Amino acid sequence: MSLALLGVFSNSTAQEKEIELDPITITASLTPVSASKTGRNILIIKGDALQKLPVQSIDELLRYVPGVEVQSRGPMGAQGDITIRGGTFQQVLVILDGIRLNDPLTGHFNSYIPISPAEIDRIEILKGASSAIYGTEAVGGVVHIISKTFAAKKQSNGHKINAQLTAGDYGLFNTQAGISMHQENTTASVGVLTNNAKGQPLRGTKGYFNLTTISASIKQQLNENTSVAYRFGYDDRAFNAQNFYTTFLSDSATEAVVSRWHHFKLQYQKNKHRFSFDAGYKQADDVYRFRKAVSPNVNNSSLFQSLAIHDYTINDKSSITSGVQFISRKITSNDRGNHEVSNAGAFVVLNQKIGENLQLNPALRVDWNERSGWEIIPQLNASYRMESILFRGSLGRTTRDADFTERFNNYQRNPVPSGQRIGNPDLTSETSFSYEFGADYFITPSFKLSTTWFERFQDDLIDYVTTPYATMPRQVNLTPGGTYLLTSNINKVNTTGIETDVQYTHQFTDDHSLAGGLGFIWMRSRSSDTVPSLYVSNHARELINFNVIYRYKKLGFSVNGLYKNRRAQPIASPFVPISKDYFLLSTRVDLFLLKNKLAVFVQVDNIFNKRYSDLLGSVMPQRWVMGGVKVNL
């Protein structure tokens, strides 16, 4: 269990409890429990991290989490693919306050999270197989964003206000702001995040982006046992998408994605019983234009889901959690057509303590998908505490069905030129078996070392494979003699890795703090196919993430960095080198003018001016200088 980014220290008083190295988590078992009792590798990120680290968006923050890889196409939230443990970007499940966000159209939109940073209490990252609880897509892991309002418990009346303004090179102007309040039985919050820039020069254009997220939520305690909550989110992203999806010189693409999010939650708790019911609805409108002379792809998707969970505490050593879930996905598209698919699942999880040191967490899910039928998904997690060392292990099965882009991309375009991605409606669902074992060594109350070995054995993994026209299963709208990227089931892919992370955090005095985290992961994937696929071959083989935050009196200093090494990408742009390896470093210096309430800062991203590309030919920004002011009241 790594918590390297929990190293974001508190700016309050030395009397506050130091950051725990074994916090309470809900993601691994849906029941509040110490992370050391889950048998899993879990990371916790505090919600105020975006105001303390040199990052401007949630996906940028995740880039520096040990064991998490973000393959970025654009800066500051324009687009980033989240991958964990060498999986593809569709194999990570993103959830907000307990229910899923993964877009029905494409996993490229999964990092478009409809909540402002001001509303985030914490982010829990669960690495490894998690389908027994969460169902499809929880293959490499789960990213769970938990809001302040939905997580709120009894607290004193009052309100908090925070704001941050940032300006810099290339017309950059960013805003973060939020207000939260608690009065008697009511908790509410609202926040906004905007990132805007004319952008660094690209090939014949500029990499502009205008990204806005607005969110609001309210929770009402009806009586001692019952509460209701509601959340609304609006997310609007318009950006230059040159070479986000192709390697063509003629690509001058732009894209705009607007999504709306509604979430209702009912909770009831009395004696040994706890019940919750969630209903969520997401709409997303996507307009992608390859260049001005070409008519745009217009895609509209919707996601409806309901989730009911019951938790029963048997005694002080045993509890059982059960739940049922229903999900409906739809799209209407001038490129992919109109489609709908539903699935449902039921699951049960047992939390059992044996003796004083052993914890077992078996889980079982029965899942039904309208396209692929029934699946049985088991999981077993275990942990054993021996003084300052915690041993943990897990094994389980996962499954994932293809999204609508993987099945139907470019099905209604005519003609489709060589080099494009083509969907495949005949795809079967992926399945995999994963296991892991590791240990956490609590060296001191402020210093922890973690290491984990993991393996994943995948059947029918879905990815894009280079395929000549002659062997394409459908040729009606293709160019004879061309070569395409066909979505295919790869027979077998085995991924092996080891991850190690170190965390240190210490509050010396009221205004003297040091915190930091370092993570290293080594991974190798072996495919049964002789032709390398796009995303499997692109994940990092070695990845190092680190961060350091130091505060002394009125001066604060923070630094983020990462080193990535991978195989050369099989599909490379002729005009932008695909970086086999690269090192990035960003830094930020804060000057506190009014203790913990008012500060000015200077930030430099990519301080060594590295030119690199994560995917295809999409160029990432080089050195970017910015500065600003932040207020906390």
XYZ file of C-alpha atoms in Angstrom:
633
model
C 0.000 0.000 0.000
C 1.568 3.259 -1.146
C 0.392 6.692 -0.137
C 3.193 8.697 -1.685
C 1.033 11.656 -2.651
C -0.520 11.799 0.792
C 2.777 13.562 1.416
C 0.904 16.805 0.690
C 1.297 18.224 4.173
C -1.162 20.231 6.229
C -0.591 23.976 6.408
C -2.340 24.298 9.745
C -0.968 23.729 13.237
C 1.435 21.220 14.679
C -1.349 20.074 17.010
C -3.176 18.565 14.023
C -2.707 14.847 13.656
C 0.108 13.957 11.279
C -0.871 12.370 8.000
C -1.672 8.744 8.638
C 0.214 6.045 6.816
C -2.726 3.666 7.353
C -5.890 5.694 6.627
C -9.503 4.581 6.438
C -10.541 3.593 2.900
C -13.826 2.484 1.332
C -12.772 1.552 -2.207
C -11.415 -1.973 -1.676
C -14.417 -3.454 0.151
C -17.136 -0.711 0.100
C -16.913 -0.716 3.906
C -14.884 1.866 5.868
C -11.786 -0.013 6.994
C -8.088 0.643 7.577
C -6.138 0.256 4.356
C -3.872 -2.339 6.000
C -6.894 -4.653 6.419
C -7.860 -4.748 2.741
C -5.020 -6.906 1.405
C -4.639 -4.408 -1.443
C -2.193 -1.793 -2.704
C -4.073 1.480 -2.107
C -2.961 5.083 -2.487
C -4.684 8.124 -1.002
C -4.335 11.674 -2.367
C -5.634 14.640 -0.380
C -8.073 16.866 -2.200
C -6.093 20.078 -1.745
C -3.096 18.669 -3.630
C -3.797 20.780 -6.713
C -3.150 23.940 -4.674
C 0.175 22.686 -3.336
C 1.854 20.811 -6.183
C 2.935 22.111 -9.636
C -0.138 20.680 -11.409
C -3.263 22.270 -12.903
C -5.701 19.367 -13.364
C -6.651 15.994 -11.885
C -4.993 13.976 -14.663
C -1.765 15.973 -14.214
C -1.884 15.142 -10.506
C -2.301 11.428 -11.264
C 0.871 11.455 -13.425
C 2.931 11.618 -10.229
C 1.187 8.810 -8.333
C 3.500 5.775 -8.003
C 2.358 2.975 -10.294
C -0.113 5.156 -12.207
C 0.750 6.128 -15.764
C -1.047 8.944 -17.599
C -0.417 8.944 -21.340
C -1.125 12.571 -22.213
C -2.205 13.989 -25.552
C -2.693 17.528 -24.273
C -1.840 19.638 -21.209
C -3.804 20.647 -18.120
C -6.781 18.341 -18.683
C -7.173 18.526 -22.486
C -6.867 14.730 -22.661
C -4.979 12.016 -20.804
C -5.342 8.222 -20.812
C -5.107 6.720 -17.306
C -3.412 3.314 -17.155
C -2.500 1.156 -14.151
C -0.222 -1.875 -14.110
C 0.304 -1.950 -17.858
C -3.357 -2.160 -18.804
C -4.979 -0.175 -21.580
C -6.782 3.057 -20.799
C -10.171 1.269 -21.007
C -9.061 -1.098 -18.220
C -9.151 1.529 -15.457
C -12.503 2.288 -13.825
C -13.059 5.892 -12.693
C -15.785 6.426 -10.094
C -17.120 9.493 -8.282
C -18.691 9.052 -4.843
C -19.194 5.359 -5.471
C -20.601 5.240 -9.021
C -18.862 4.939 -12.378
C -17.877 7.698 -14.798
C -16.375 5.681 -17.681
C -17.774 7.056 -20.911
C -19.784 4.694 -23.164
C -18.264 6.242 -26.303
C -14.545 5.927 -25.525
C -12.129 5.495 -22.638
C -10.243 8.581 -23.872
C -12.856 10.657 -22.003
C -12.472 8.871 -18.659
C -10.208 11.597 -17.267
C -12.954 14.210 -17.873
C -14.092 14.106 -14.264
C -17.077 16.437 -13.588
C -15.975 17.779 -10.209
C -13.905 20.840 -9.317
C -10.808 20.303 -7.130
C -12.311 22.525 -4.418
C -14.988 19.880 -3.809
C -12.648 16.877 -3.571
C -12.027 15.402 -0.131
C -9.621 12.693 -1.344
C -8.785 10.404 -4.243
C -8.390 6.679 -3.494
C -6.502 4.580 -6.035
C -6.934 0.829 -5.872
C -4.380 -1.011 -8.002
C -5.128 -4.425 -9.465
C -8.166 -6.586 -10.258
C -11.427 -5.214 -8.815
C -14.194 -6.603 -11.051
C -15.717 -8.765 -8.304
C -17.115 -5.583 -6.750
C -17.199 -3.077 -9.586
C -17.767 -5.230 -12.675
C -16.530 -4.381 -16.158
C -13.414 -2.223 -16.749
C -11.934 -2.605 -13.235
C -9.002 -4.611 -14.640
C -5.842 -2.598 -13.963
C -7.382 -0.721 -11.068
C -9.881 1.859 -9.816
C -9.596 5.644 -9.396
C -12.198 6.748 -6.827
C -12.850 10.471 -6.269
C -14.639 11.176 -2.980
C -16.224 14.592 -2.461
C -16.329 16.632 0.734
C -20.124 16.846 0.702
C -20.894 13.164 0.177
C -18.227 12.136 2.701
C -19.336 14.726 5.281
C -19.938 13.594 8.835
C -20.754 15.584 11.956
C -18.825 18.849 11.961
C -19.023 22.360 13.359
C -21.038 25.078 11.614
C -19.114 27.395 9.332
C -17.803 27.884 5.833
C -14.528 27.775 3.898
C -13.501 29.714 0.811
C -10.499 29.112 -1.432
C -9.367 30.558 -4.729
C -6.305 30.430 -6.957
C -5.517 32.476 -10.069
C -2.680 31.530 -12.433
C -1.326 33.351 -15.499
C 1.656 32.580 -17.693
C 3.206 31.993 -21.093
C 1.114 31.511 -24.249
C -1.889 33.406 -22.905
C -2.401 31.049 -19.955
C -5.117 32.017 -17.486
C -6.370 29.440 -14.983
C -8.819 29.708 -12.095
C -9.649 27.426 -9.175
C -12.278 28.516 -6.652
C -14.705 26.971 -4.232
C -16.857 27.532 -1.196
C -18.180 24.946 1.251
C -20.485 25.338 4.234
C -22.052 23.344 7.036
C -25.070 24.523 8.989
C -26.850 22.233 11.430
C -27.904 19.243 9.259
C -26.980 20.687 5.869
C -23.658 20.467 4.038
C -23.138 22.095 0.640
C -20.309 23.095 -1.682
C -19.729 24.591 -5.111
C -16.544 24.925 -7.138
C -15.091 25.867 -10.497
C -11.903 25.025 -12.391
C -10.947 26.710 -15.665
C -7.734 26.190 -17.654
C -7.295 28.360 -20.748
C -4.422 29.153 -23.122
C -3.760 30.190 -26.686
C -1.207 27.394 -26.554
C 2.312 26.614 -27.654
C 3.016 26.532 -31.425
C 2.198 23.278 -33.210
C 2.464 22.416 -36.897
C 0.734 25.362 -38.577
C -1.452 26.125 -35.564
C -1.411 26.589 -31.784
C -2.247 24.081 -29.095
C -5.074 26.076 -27.557
C -7.392 24.795 -24.857
C -10.442 26.169 -23.005
C -11.399 23.762 -20.225
C -14.086 24.465 -17.620
C -15.551 22.317 -14.849
C -18.356 23.560 -12.583
C -19.802 21.381 -9.838
C -22.166 21.736 -6.897
C -23.508 19.387 -4.255
C -25.715 19.313 -1.176
C -26.289 16.778 1.583
C -29.197 16.898 4.029
C -29.353 14.872 7.234
C -33.065 14.067 7.536
C -32.773 12.456 10.951
C -30.229 10.596 13.028
C -30.248 7.621 10.652
C -31.105 8.958 7.182
C -29.496 11.383 4.748
C -29.969 12.360 1.111
C -27.448 14.002 -1.225
C -27.396 15.376 -4.752
C -24.532 16.373 -7.050
C -24.486 18.221 -10.359
C -21.474 18.590 -12.622
C -20.890 20.442 -15.885
C -17.704 19.851 -17.862
C -16.853 21.751 -21.079
C -13.572 21.093 -22.935
C -12.583 22.599 -26.290
C -9.041 22.088 -27.557
C -6.687 21.664 -30.483
C -6.582 17.906 -31.147
C -3.881 17.812 -33.817
C -2.596 14.229 -34.137
C -4.491 13.066 -31.065
C -5.801 10.072 -33.051
C -3.867 10.003 -36.356
C -0.325 10.437 -37.674
C -1.405 12.312 -40.820
C 0.333 15.522 -41.884
C -3.087 16.798 -42.974
C -4.416 16.477 -39.401
C -5.380 19.912 -38.008
C -8.105 18.557 -35.739
C -10.152 20.345 -33.113
C -12.492 18.762 -30.580
C -15.133 19.885 -28.089
C -16.593 17.631 -25.379
C -19.423 18.784 -23.104
C -20.771 16.535 -20.359
C -23.412 16.878 -17.642
C -23.572 14.760 -14.500
C -26.386 14.105 -12.000
C -26.075 11.905 -8.913
C -28.676 11.204 -6.212
C -27.766 9.286 -3.051
C -29.873 7.956 -0.164
C -28.211 6.566 2.971
C -29.689 4.863 6.016
C -27.802 3.500 9.002
C -29.113 1.988 12.222
C -27.545 -0.443 14.661
C -25.735 -3.105 12.611
C -27.261 -2.205 9.246
C -26.161 0.347 6.659
C -28.000 0.815 3.359
C -27.342 3.106 0.407
C -29.002 3.695 -2.935
C -27.350 5.636 -5.773
C -28.711 6.738 -9.138
C -26.491 8.497 -11.660
C -27.014 9.948 -15.131
C -24.360 11.295 -17.512
C -24.764 12.920 -20.936
C -21.814 13.727 -23.180
C -21.721 15.557 -26.518
C -18.574 15.223 -28.612
C -17.778 17.122 -31.825
C -14.527 16.150 -33.543
C -13.376 17.841 -36.754
C -10.338 16.375 -38.531
C -9.848 19.623 -40.481
C -12.030 22.533 -41.556
C -12.824 21.070 -44.979
C -14.163 17.818 -43.480
C -17.580 17.464 -41.856
C -17.288 16.712 -38.127
C -17.973 13.525 -36.241
C -20.881 14.253 -33.896
C -21.343 11.782 -31.049
C -23.871 11.883 -28.206
C -23.634 9.349 -25.391
C -25.591 8.691 -22.208
C -24.926 6.555 -19.151
C -27.585 5.618 -16.596
C -26.853 3.505 -13.546
C -28.367 2.503 -10.237
C -26.597 0.828 -7.328
C -28.017 -0.518 -4.051
C -25.687 -1.674 -1.260
C -26.432 -3.251 2.121
C -23.809 -3.701 4.823
C -24.406 -5.824 7.916
C -22.000 -5.944 10.860
C -22.187 -9.450 12.284
C -19.792 -8.826 15.174
C -16.546 -6.935 15.842
C -14.665 -9.343 13.546
C -17.123 -9.976 10.733
C -19.261 -7.983 8.325
C -20.900 -8.764 5.031
C -21.622 -6.366 2.161
C -23.963 -7.151 -0.727
C -25.224 -5.139 -3.658
C -27.036 -5.055 -6.996
C -26.274 -2.808 -9.959
C -27.857 -1.876 -13.289
C -26.130 0.050 -16.126
C -27.497 1.298 -19.449
C -25.254 2.811 -22.151
C -26.404 4.568 -25.348
C -24.901 6.516 -28.242
C -26.199 8.338 -31.293
C -23.482 9.120 -33.824
C -23.107 10.130 -37.475
C -19.898 8.083 -37.524
C -20.606 5.063 -35.302
C -24.389 4.754 -35.616
C -27.026 4.426 -32.897
C -26.538 1.719 -30.289
C -27.634 0.695 -26.808
C -26.477 -1.987 -24.385
C -27.407 -2.875 -20.807
C -25.816 -4.952 -18.093
C -26.530 -5.861 -14.494
C -24.697 -7.476 -11.619
C -25.012 -8.715 -8.051
C -22.145 -9.145 -5.595
C -21.295 -10.079 -2.027
C -18.165 -9.307 0.022
C -17.174 -10.818 3.384
C -14.821 -8.955 5.735
C -13.498 -11.480 8.226
C -10.843 -11.051 10.900
C -9.222 -14.289 12.113
C -7.285 -14.039 15.346
C -5.490 -10.763 15.984
C -3.476 -10.386 12.780
C -5.156 -12.114 9.812
C -7.819 -10.449 7.662
C -9.658 -12.191 4.791
C -11.898 -10.477 2.223
C -13.471 -12.915 -0.273
C -15.888 -11.513 -2.884
C -18.097 -12.963 -5.617
C -19.988 -11.238 -8.430
C -22.479 -12.532 -10.978
C -22.567 -10.250 -14.024
C -24.878 -10.186 -17.035
C -24.200 -8.281 -20.250
C -26.741 -7.964 -23.047
C -24.049 -8.711 -25.663
C -21.794 -11.236 -23.940
C -24.054 -13.033 -21.477
C -23.214 -14.243 -17.965
C -19.917 -14.089 -16.072
C -18.885 -15.399 -12.631
C -16.200 -13.170 -11.095
C -14.484 -14.283 -7.848
C -11.848 -12.450 -5.785
C -9.897 -13.129 -2.576
C -7.848 -10.565 -0.624
C -5.828 -11.283 2.503
C -3.523 -9.399 4.869
C -1.420 -10.349 7.882
C 0.104 -7.825 10.287
C 3.312 -8.728 12.125
C 4.481 -5.784 14.242
C 5.808 -3.148 11.813
C 5.452 -5.332 8.680
C 2.213 -5.959 6.821
C 1.991 -8.854 4.354
C -0.830 -8.758 1.791
C -2.029 -10.659 -1.247
C -4.884 -10.822 -3.712
C -6.123 -12.925 -6.603
C -9.151 -12.503 -8.809
C -10.812 -12.600 -12.185
C -11.802 -9.592 -14.307
C -13.834 -8.914 -17.423
C -14.361 -6.003 -19.846
C -16.722 -5.510 -22.762
C -15.772 -3.298 -25.718
C -16.969 0.312 -25.835
C -18.901 1.746 -28.795
C -15.825 3.231 -30.474
C -14.008 -0.119 -30.364
C -17.002 -1.783 -32.013
C -18.174 0.795 -34.551
C -15.499 3.451 -35.203
C -15.602 4.749 -38.815
C -18.503 2.454 -39.715
C -20.574 5.196 -41.304
C -17.804 7.304 -42.894
C -17.191 6.919 -46.616
C -14.518 6.640 -47.780
C -12.148 5.921 -44.891
C -8.510 6.565 -45.904
C -5.635 4.221 -45.121
C -4.182 4.558 -41.608
C -7.479 5.086 -39.783
C -8.882 3.077 -36.857
C -11.741 0.729 -37.710
C -14.210 -0.742 -35.196
C -15.150 -4.402 -34.987
C -18.716 -5.366 -33.902
C -17.693 -9.022 -33.547
C -15.370 -8.433 -30.575
C -15.734 -10.761 -27.604
C -15.300 -9.616 -24.006
C -11.857 -9.597 -22.419
C -11.213 -11.832 -19.422
C -8.193 -12.055 -17.168
C -6.839 -13.631 -14.011
C -4.588 -11.552 -11.762
C -2.631 -12.158 -8.596
C -0.350 -10.021 -6.445
C 1.541 -10.234 -3.193
C 3.496 -7.597 -1.335
C 4.560 -6.091 1.966
C 4.485 -2.718 3.703
C 7.252 -1.875 6.180
C 6.377 0.892 8.641
C 9.951 1.906 9.436
C 8.922 4.832 11.653
C 5.598 6.644 12.167
C 6.741 9.032 9.393
C 8.456 6.617 7.004
C 7.048 3.662 5.079
C 8.388 1.346 2.362
C 6.078 -0.767 0.163
C 6.698 -3.332 -2.564
C 4.340 -5.492 -4.653
C 4.779 -8.230 -7.243
C 1.885 -8.724 -9.679
C 0.927 -10.751 -12.751
C -2.086 -10.562 -15.070
C -2.983 -13.284 -17.593
C -5.388 -11.883 -20.221
C -7.448 -13.643 -22.862
C -9.038 -11.851 -25.835
C -7.593 -8.461 -24.860
C -9.039 -5.710 -27.069
C -6.585 -3.395 -28.835
C -5.826 -1.863 -32.242
C -3.733 -4.036 -34.584
C -2.231 -3.032 -37.943
C -4.236 -4.902 -40.608
C -3.944 -4.752 -44.442
C -7.042 -4.109 -46.549
C -6.995 -7.654 -47.950
C -7.627 -9.199 -44.509
C -10.102 -6.620 -43.163
C -13.399 -8.350 -42.183
C -15.430 -5.468 -43.660
C -14.227 -3.518 -46.719
C -17.289 -1.641 -48.016
C -16.067 1.878 -47.101
C -12.293 1.292 -47.101
C -9.603 2.181 -49.634
C -8.269 -0.845 -51.590
C -4.590 -1.437 -50.898
C -4.690 0.561 -47.662
C -3.591 -0.464 -44.158
C -5.797 0.058 -41.108
C -5.802 -0.212 -37.342
C -8.483 -2.842 -36.713
C -9.892 -3.354 -33.222
C -9.093 -6.982 -32.480
C -9.130 -9.619 -29.775
C -5.532 -10.563 -29.003
C -5.363 -14.221 -28.050
C -3.212 -13.887 -24.914
C -1.332 -11.058 -23.192
C 0.600 -11.641 -19.975
C 1.809 -8.682 -17.892
C 4.335 -9.012 -15.071
C 5.580 -6.255 -12.814
C 6.980 -5.114 -9.512
C 6.219 -1.775 -7.872
C 8.072 -0.183 -4.983
C 7.258 3.082 -3.262
C 8.616 5.099 -0.377
C 6.762 7.734 1.625
C 8.032 10.224 4.183
C 6.036 12.952 5.912
C 6.850 14.961 9.015
C 5.674 18.179 10.684
C 8.640 19.598 12.621
C 6.910 22.745 13.914
C 3.879 24.871 13.075
C 5.591 26.299 9.980
C 8.284 23.734 9.190
C 7.277 20.605 7.226
C 8.787 18.075 4.862
C 6.927 15.483 2.821
C 7.749 13.367 -0.183
C 7.109 10.222 -2.134
C 9.048 8.102 -4.601
C 7.708 5.237 -6.674
C 9.321 2.814 -9.122
C 7.569 0.257 -11.301
C 9.040 -2.339 -13.664
C 6.693 -4.061 -16.125
C 6.825 -6.385 -19.110
C 3.946 -7.507 -21.365
C 4.152 -10.499 -23.683
C 1.598 -10.963 -26.470
C 0.743 -14.113 -28.425
C 0.252 -11.963 -31.559
C 3.283 -11.406 -33.772
C 2.113 -7.923 -34.832
C 2.393 -5.465 -31.895
C -0.843 -3.720 -30.922
C -1.074 0.008 -30.252
C -1.680 0.533 -26.525
C -0.282 -2.693 -25.071
C 3.099 -1.949 -26.628
C 3.027 1.677 -25.451
C 2.871 1.291 -21.667
C 5.948 2.086 -19.601
C 8.446 -0.677 -19.003
C 10.132 1.336 -16.270
C 8.380 4.261 -14.601
C 9.614 6.492 -11.755
C 7.322 9.085 -10.135
C 8.343 11.390 -7.296
C 7.311 14.518 -5.433
C 8.782 16.617 -2.614
C 7.084 19.406 -0.655
C 9.006 21.564 1.840
C 7.630 24.416 3.952
C 9.734 26.694 6.150
C 8.041 29.731 7.679
C 6.849 31.925 4.764
C 8.475 29.876 1.997
C 7.090 26.745 0.350
C 8.829 24.630 -2.290
C 7.439 21.676 -4.252
C 8.716 19.559 -7.126
C 7.199 16.776 -9.271
C 9.098 14.528 -11.611
C 8.830 11.371 -13.655
C 11.015 9.159 -15.792
C 9.419 6.827 -18.344
C 11.022 4.163 -20.516
C 9.054 2.033 -22.995
C 9.350 0.067 -26.212
C 9.492 2.103 -29.382
C 5.914 2.658 -30.532
C 5.093 0.555 -33.633
C 3.113 3.376 -35.272
C 5.253 6.502 -35.250
C 4.599 9.890 -36.753
C 7.043 10.940 -39.504
C 7.200 14.476 -38.138
C 7.099 14.029 -34.337
C 9.429 11.526 -32.668
C 7.626 9.171 -30.299
C 9.722 9.365 -27.155
C 11.076 5.966 -26.145
C 12.132 7.462 -22.844
C 11.991 10.882 -21.242
C 12.456 12.731 -17.942
C 10.186 15.584 -16.799
C 10.592 17.940 -13.863
C 8.250 20.698 -12.680
C 8.646 22.979 -9.685
C 6.728 25.571 -7.706
C 7.737 28.153 -5.075
C 5.145 29.737 -2.735
C 5.611 32.889 -0.641
C 3.049 33.138 2.170
C 2.192 36.805 2.759
C -0.508 36.073 5.341
C -0.058 32.825 7.222
C -1.917 30.039 5.393
C -4.438 32.542 4.013
C -2.685 34.488 1.260
C 0.263 33.433 -0.909
C 1.861 34.219 -4.256
C 3.671 31.585 -6.298
C 5.837 30.953 -9.346
C 5.666 27.640 -11.237
C 7.719 26.169 -14.069
C 6.461 23.062 -15.896
C 8.905 20.859 -17.850
C 11.794 22.906 -16.514
C 14.386 21.191 -18.767
C 12.361 22.028 -21.899
C 11.971 18.386 -22.973
C 10.265 17.820 -26.352
C 8.250 14.617 -26.172
C 5.103 12.829 -27.262
C 3.227 10.143 -25.343
C 0.920 8.931 -28.123
C 0.973 9.114 -31.937
C 2.112 12.583 -32.995
C 0.447 14.742 -30.341
C 3.149 17.120 -29.119
C 3.223 17.864 -25.387
C 4.231 21.351 -24.181
C 7.844 22.211 -23.482
C 8.896 24.660 -20.759
C 5.958 26.678 -19.440
C 6.406 29.511 -16.904
C 3.485 30.760 -14.853
C 2.664 32.468 -11.580
C -0.284 33.474 -9.467
C -1.957 34.069 -6.135
C -4.020 31.837 -3.838
C -6.378 32.627 -0.965
C -7.764 30.338 1.759
C -10.325 31.700 4.234
